[in-house]
Tab-separated table of C-alpha atoms in Angstrom:
chain	number	residue	atom	x	y	z
A	1	MET	CA	42.528	-9.986	9.208
A	2	PRO	CA	41.170	-6.626	8.026
A	3	LEU	CA	40.007	-6.033	4.471
A	4	SER	CA	42.647	-3.318	4.236
A	5	ALA	CA	45.249	-6.087	3.957
A	6	ALA	CA	43.958	-6.835	0.439
A	7	ALA	CA	44.985	-4.934	-2.700
A	8	PHE	CA	43.424	-4.366	-6.147
A	9	ASN	CA	45.752	-3.877	-9.099
A	10	LEU	CA	44.870	-3.251	-12.729
A	11	ARG	CA	47.474	-4.807	-14.979
A	12	ARG	CA	48.431	-5.491	-18.556
A	13	TYR	CA	50.564	-8.469	-19.541
A	14	GLY	CA	52.758	-9.094	-22.541
A	15	ARG	CA	53.148	-12.168	-24.692
A	16	CYS	CA	55.164	-14.045	-22.124
A	17	SER	CA	55.991	-13.919	-18.427
A	18	SER	CA	58.147	-15.718	-15.913
A	19	VAL	CA	56.670	-18.215	-13.477
A	20	ASP	CA	55.457	-16.462	-10.335
A	21	ARG	CA	54.465	-17.613	-6.853
A	22	HIS	CA	53.578	-15.725	-3.665
A	23	ASP	CA	52.381	-16.318	-0.125
A	24	PHE	CA	48.969	-14.679	-0.548
A	25	ALA	CA	45.848	-15.706	-2.409
A	26	GLN	CA	44.977	-14.013	-5.661
A	27	TRP	CA	42.016	-13.665	-8.027
A	28	VAL	CA	42.585	-12.987	-11.717
A	29	LEU	CA	39.580	-11.220	-13.283
A	30	PRO	CA	39.691	-10.132	-16.933
A	31	VAL	CA	38.367	-6.639	-17.562
A	32	GLN	CA	39.134	-6.408	-21.282
A	33	GLY	CA	40.321	-9.099	-23.650
A	34	GLU	CA	41.587	-12.488	-22.529
A	35	LEU	CA	44.486	-14.173	-20.795
A	36	ALA	CA	46.266	-17.452	-21.506
A	37	PHE	CA	46.892	-18.722	-17.987
A	38	GLU	CA	49.077	-21.522	-16.601
A	39	LEU	CA	48.491	-22.660	-13.034
A	40	GLU	CA	50.536	-25.531	-11.615
A	41	GLY	CA	50.831	-27.072	-15.082
A	42	ARG	CA	47.165	-26.603	-15.956
A	43	SER	CA	46.277	-24.390	-18.922
A	44	ALA	CA	43.197	-22.200	-19.025
A	45	ARG	CA	41.879	-19.332	-21.087
A	46	LEU	CA	40.351	-16.500	-19.077
A	47	ASP	CA	37.892	-13.913	-20.358
A	48	ARG	CA	35.031	-11.811	-19.026
A	49	TRP	CA	33.046	-14.980	-18.245
A	50	GLN	CA	35.836	-16.976	-16.629
A	51	GLY	CA	38.532	-16.079	-14.099
A	52	ALA	CA	40.959	-17.894	-11.831
A	53	PHE	CA	41.936	-18.202	-8.187
A	54	VAL	CA	45.582	-18.706	-7.245
A	55	THR	CA	46.213	-20.323	-3.876
A	56	PRO	CA	49.256	-19.249	-1.867
A	57	THR	CA	52.568	-20.635	-3.242
A	58	ALA	CA	50.926	-21.986	-6.440
A	59	ARG	CA	53.136	-21.525	-9.520
A	60	HIS	CA	51.510	-19.555	-12.336
A	61	ALA	CA	52.310	-17.669	-15.528
A	62	GLN	CA	50.274	-15.785	-18.109
A	63	SER	CA	50.362	-14.145	-21.522
A	64	ALA	CA	48.116	-11.653	-23.278
A	65	ARG	CA	48.106	-8.941	-25.899
A	66	ASP	CA	49.290	-5.508	-24.840
A	67	GLN	CA	45.829	-3.906	-24.945
A	68	ASP	CA	44.164	-6.553	-22.765
A	69	ARG	CA	43.768	-5.707	-19.083
A	70	PHE	CA	42.956	-7.504	-15.859
A	71	LEU	CA	41.912	-6.862	-12.285
A	72	ILE	CA	44.281	-8.688	-9.948
A	73	VAL	CA	43.046	-9.032	-6.378
A	74	ASP	CA	45.705	-9.906	-3.802
A	75	CYS	CA	44.101	-11.257	-0.673
A	76	PRO	CA	45.429	-12.784	2.560
A	77	ALA	CA	44.269	-16.394	2.693
A	78	THR	CA	43.033	-15.755	6.233
A	79	LEU	CA	40.139	-13.732	4.784
A	80	LEU	CA	38.701	-16.987	3.405
A	81	ASP	CA	37.337	-19.809	5.532
A	82	ASP	CA	38.979	-23.227	5.206
A	83	ASP	CA	36.106	-24.755	3.210
A	84	THR	CA	36.146	-21.962	0.636
A	85	LEU	CA	39.930	-22.087	0.321
A	86	GLN	CA	39.870	-25.851	-0.220
A	87	ARG	CA	37.101	-25.625	-2.821
A	88	LEU	CA	38.938	-22.920	-4.734
A	89	ASP	CA	42.164	-24.896	-4.555
A	90	ARG	CA	40.417	-27.947	-6.082
A	91	GLN	CA	38.721	-25.901	-8.797
A	92	PRO	CA	40.732	-22.721	-9.451
A	93	VAL	CA	39.241	-21.860	-12.856
A	94	LEU	CA	35.935	-20.169	-12.098
A	95	ALA	CA	32.793	-19.153	-13.884
A	96	LEU	CA	32.438	-15.502	-12.923
A	97	PRO	CA	29.126	-14.566	-11.295
A	98	ALA	CA	27.351	-11.489	-12.606
A	99	PRO	CA	28.139	-9.384	-9.475
A	100	VAL	CA	31.863	-10.158	-9.852
A	101	ARG	CA	31.858	-9.223	-13.541
A	102	ALA	CA	30.088	-5.964	-12.695
A	103	MET	CA	32.572	-5.265	-9.902
A	104	ALA	CA	35.545	-5.817	-12.232
A	105	GLU	CA	34.010	-3.453	-14.771
A	106	ARG	CA	33.418	-0.772	-12.118
A	107	VAL	CA	36.928	-0.975	-10.732
A	108	GLY	CA	38.509	-1.190	-14.172
A	109	ALA	CA	36.654	1.780	-15.652
A	110	GLY	CA	39.240	4.268	-16.862
A	111	MET	CA	42.149	1.994	-15.873
A	112	PRO	CA	43.145	3.993	-12.753
A	113	ALA	CA	46.835	3.889	-11.914
A	114	GLN	CA	46.055	2.938	-8.321
A	115	VAL	CA	42.852	1.524	-6.838
A	116	ALA	CA	41.900	3.471	-3.735
A	117	ALA	CA	41.674	1.740	-0.361
A	118	ALA	CA	38.039	2.834	-0.038
A	119	THR	CA	37.229	1.045	-3.301
A	120	VAL	CA	38.920	-2.132	-2.072
A	121	ALA	CA	36.962	-2.022	1.190
A	122	ARG	CA	33.705	-1.552	-0.723
A	123	GLU	CA	34.251	-4.104	-3.490
A	124	LEU	CA	36.180	-6.960	-1.873
A	125	PRO	CA	33.127	-8.258	0.058
A	126	VAL	CA	31.375	-8.721	-3.291
A	127	LEU	CA	34.140	-11.092	-4.331
A	128	LEU	CA	34.342	-12.928	-1.014
A	129	HIS	CA	30.593	-13.506	-0.898
A	130	ALA	CA	30.353	-14.627	-4.528
A	131	PHE	CA	32.659	-17.599	-3.934
A	132	SER	CA	31.496	-18.461	-0.424
A	133	LEU	CA	29.145	-21.367	0.211
A	134	ALA	CA	26.262	-18.884	0.098
A	135	GLY	CA	27.261	-17.506	-3.308
A	136	SER	CA	24.625	-17.925	-6.003
A	137	ALA	CA	27.080	-19.539	-8.440
A	138	THR	CA	28.782	-21.931	-6.011
A	139	ARG	CA	26.623	-24.982	-6.754
A	140	LEU	CA	27.014	-24.375	-10.517
A	141	GLN	CA	30.814	-24.213	-10.585
A	142	ALA	CA	31.244	-27.976	-11.014
A	143	VAL	CA	28.964	-28.262	-14.034
A	144	CYS	CA	30.455	-25.107	-15.536
A	145	ALA	CA	33.889	-26.717	-15.266
A	146	GLN	CA	32.595	-29.890	-16.925
A	147	ILE	CA	31.148	-27.914	-19.816
A	148	ASP	CA	34.310	-25.857	-20.195
A	149	ALA	CA	36.418	-29.031	-20.319
A	150	ALA	CA	34.331	-30.586	-23.109
A	151	PRO	CA	32.269	-27.860	-24.802
A	152	GLY	CA	31.965	-29.774	-28.071
A	153	GLN	CA	29.914	-32.515	-26.471
A	154	PRO	CA	26.109	-32.358	-26.597
A	155	TRP	CA	24.958	-30.334	-23.613
A	156	PRO	CA	21.155	-30.089	-23.731
A	157	VAL	CA	19.545	-28.320	-20.818
A	158	ALA	CA	18.307	-31.661	-19.478
A	159	ARG	CA	21.896	-32.913	-19.142
A	160	ILE	CA	23.047	-29.715	-17.439
A	161	ALA	CA	20.087	-29.871	-15.053
A	162	ALA	CA	20.829	-33.516	-14.226
A	163	GLN	CA	24.437	-32.652	-13.375
A	164	VAL	CA	23.218	-29.964	-10.977
A	165	GLY	CA	20.444	-32.203	-9.615
A	166	VAL	CA	17.505	-29.936	-10.431
A	167	SER	CA	14.766	-29.639	-13.047
A	168	GLY	CA	15.232	-27.950	-16.397
A	169	SER	CA	13.216	-24.916	-15.365
A	170	ARG	CA	15.104	-24.663	-12.074
A	171	VAL	CA	18.523	-24.782	-13.744
A	172	HIS	CA	17.456	-21.889	-16.003
A	173	ALA	CA	16.581	-19.871	-12.901
A	174	LEU	CA	19.878	-20.749	-11.191
A	175	PHE	CA	21.982	-19.721	-14.189
A	176	ALA	CA	20.026	-16.500	-14.639
A	177	ARG	CA	20.476	-15.565	-10.986
A	178	ALA	CA	24.164	-16.472	-10.848
A	179	PHE	CA	25.457	-15.375	-14.246
A	180	GLY	CA	22.699	-13.381	-15.933
A	181	LEU	CA	22.823	-16.045	-18.666
A	182	SER	CA	20.870	-19.110	-19.704
A	183	PRO	CA	22.632	-22.508	-19.536
A	184	LEU	CA	22.894	-22.582	-23.333
A	185	ALA	CA	24.365	-19.080	-23.425
A	186	TRP	CA	27.033	-20.262	-20.995
A	187	LEU	CA	27.658	-23.251	-23.266
A	188	SER	CA	28.059	-20.906	-26.248
A	189	ALA	CA	30.639	-18.862	-24.330
A	190	CYS	CA	32.590	-22.038	-23.496
A	191	ARG	CA	32.533	-23.225	-27.108
A	192	LEU	CA	33.803	-19.904	-28.387
A	193	ARG	CA	36.511	-19.774	-25.705
A	194	TRP	CA	37.742	-23.250	-26.674
A	195	ALA	CA	37.720	-22.332	-30.360
A	196	ARG	CA	39.739	-19.167	-29.662
A	197	GLY	CA	42.334	-21.194	-27.826
A	198	GLN	CA	42.672	-23.564	-30.766
A	199	LEU	CA	42.927	-20.685	-33.209
A	200	ALA	CA	45.618	-19.021	-31.127
A	201	ASN	CA	47.712	-22.062	-30.296
A	202	GLY	CA	46.667	-25.059	-32.380
A	203	ASP	CA	47.173	-26.178	-35.940
A	204	LEU	CA	43.749	-27.599	-36.754
A	205	PRO	CA	41.997	-26.164	-39.820
A	206	ILE	CA	39.254	-23.684	-38.966
A	207	ALA	CA	36.527	-26.028	-40.189
A	208	ALA	CA	37.802	-28.771	-37.864
A	209	ILE	CA	37.952	-26.370	-34.931
A	210	ALA	CA	34.336	-25.393	-35.550
A	211	GLN	CA	33.292	-29.035	-35.673
A	212	HIS	CA	35.161	-30.050	-32.516
A	213	ALA	CA	33.819	-27.013	-30.651
A	214	GLY	CA	30.254	-28.092	-31.348
A	215	TYR	CA	29.315	-25.646	-34.099
A	216	SER	CA	27.095	-26.924	-36.881
A	217	GLU	CA	29.433	-25.494	-39.519
A	218	GLN	CA	32.365	-23.136	-39.922
A	219	SER	CA	30.101	-20.208	-40.743
A	220	ALA	CA	28.457	-20.527	-37.299
A	221	LEU	CA	31.848	-20.103	-35.633
A	222	THR	CA	32.606	-17.159	-37.912
A	223	ARG	CA	29.352	-15.441	-36.955
A	224	ALA	CA	29.909	-16.025	-33.226
A	225	LEU	CA	33.497	-14.770	-33.271
A	226	ARG	CA	32.658	-11.726	-35.355
A	227	ARG	CA	29.738	-10.880	-33.054
A	228	GLU	CA	31.759	-11.198	-29.824
A	229	TRP	CA	35.273	-10.204	-30.951
A	230	GLY	CA	34.789	-8.264	-34.176
A	231	MET	CA	36.972	-10.521	-36.324
A	232	THR	CA	36.857	-13.688	-38.390
A	233	PRO	CA	38.595	-16.905	-37.270
A	234	ALA	CA	41.383	-16.305	-39.798
A	235	ASP	CA	41.851	-12.747	-38.515
A	236	TYR	CA	41.880	-13.962	-34.905
A	237	ARG	CA	44.499	-16.625	-35.666
A	238	ARG	CA	46.672	-14.141	-37.526
A	239	CYS	CA	46.387	-11.538	-34.760
A	240	HIS	CA	47.470	-13.994	-32.054
A	241	ARG	CA	50.430	-15.327	-33.993
A	242	GLN	CA	52.085	-12.064	-34.938
């Protein structure tokens, strides 16, 4: 199956969408902002650090603010080997490797109305390699999913390294190579993502959200959110409930 059978689309989504399904595989890669994503009954929050893979015929829906934008890669499943397809089907929410984030930024620059076929042919192999068995982030995807599922738990580097089956110094090197981040920086991104989801959709007080996310105090959450998103928790909650 030639690479030309794939397509790159840059999209914006509104606050709600109908349930969709299709007979091709699809990657969802945030370029700006974030996406509340539903995949076969599973909820996830996608941002520049975390994307998703949709297997053929899987039901999915999404919502976002009007200014947020996303690179959607439609890909024939035959471009992926059976092992890769099965792994992505088991774990569809994905920590995005640094080369994939850079690719999404390149393609999304200027929000072109149509992504040229030459760009698809050049950039798609980056994506296919990143999630193949040889991809630098492949062995870290399981522990990244564990952290994302319970970011408020204690996650010292020693625990992360034990989950991967390597030493503390080795896990630092693996995260740096795969994501351009330290393990604790990845943990911080997961904690802030979880807190944003609670602010947008939950009813917990901000102080309780900070505590459950693993922050030492509410002011630590406020500093992190202001640094990454330019707003306070109260502002973020208000913005996502208008």
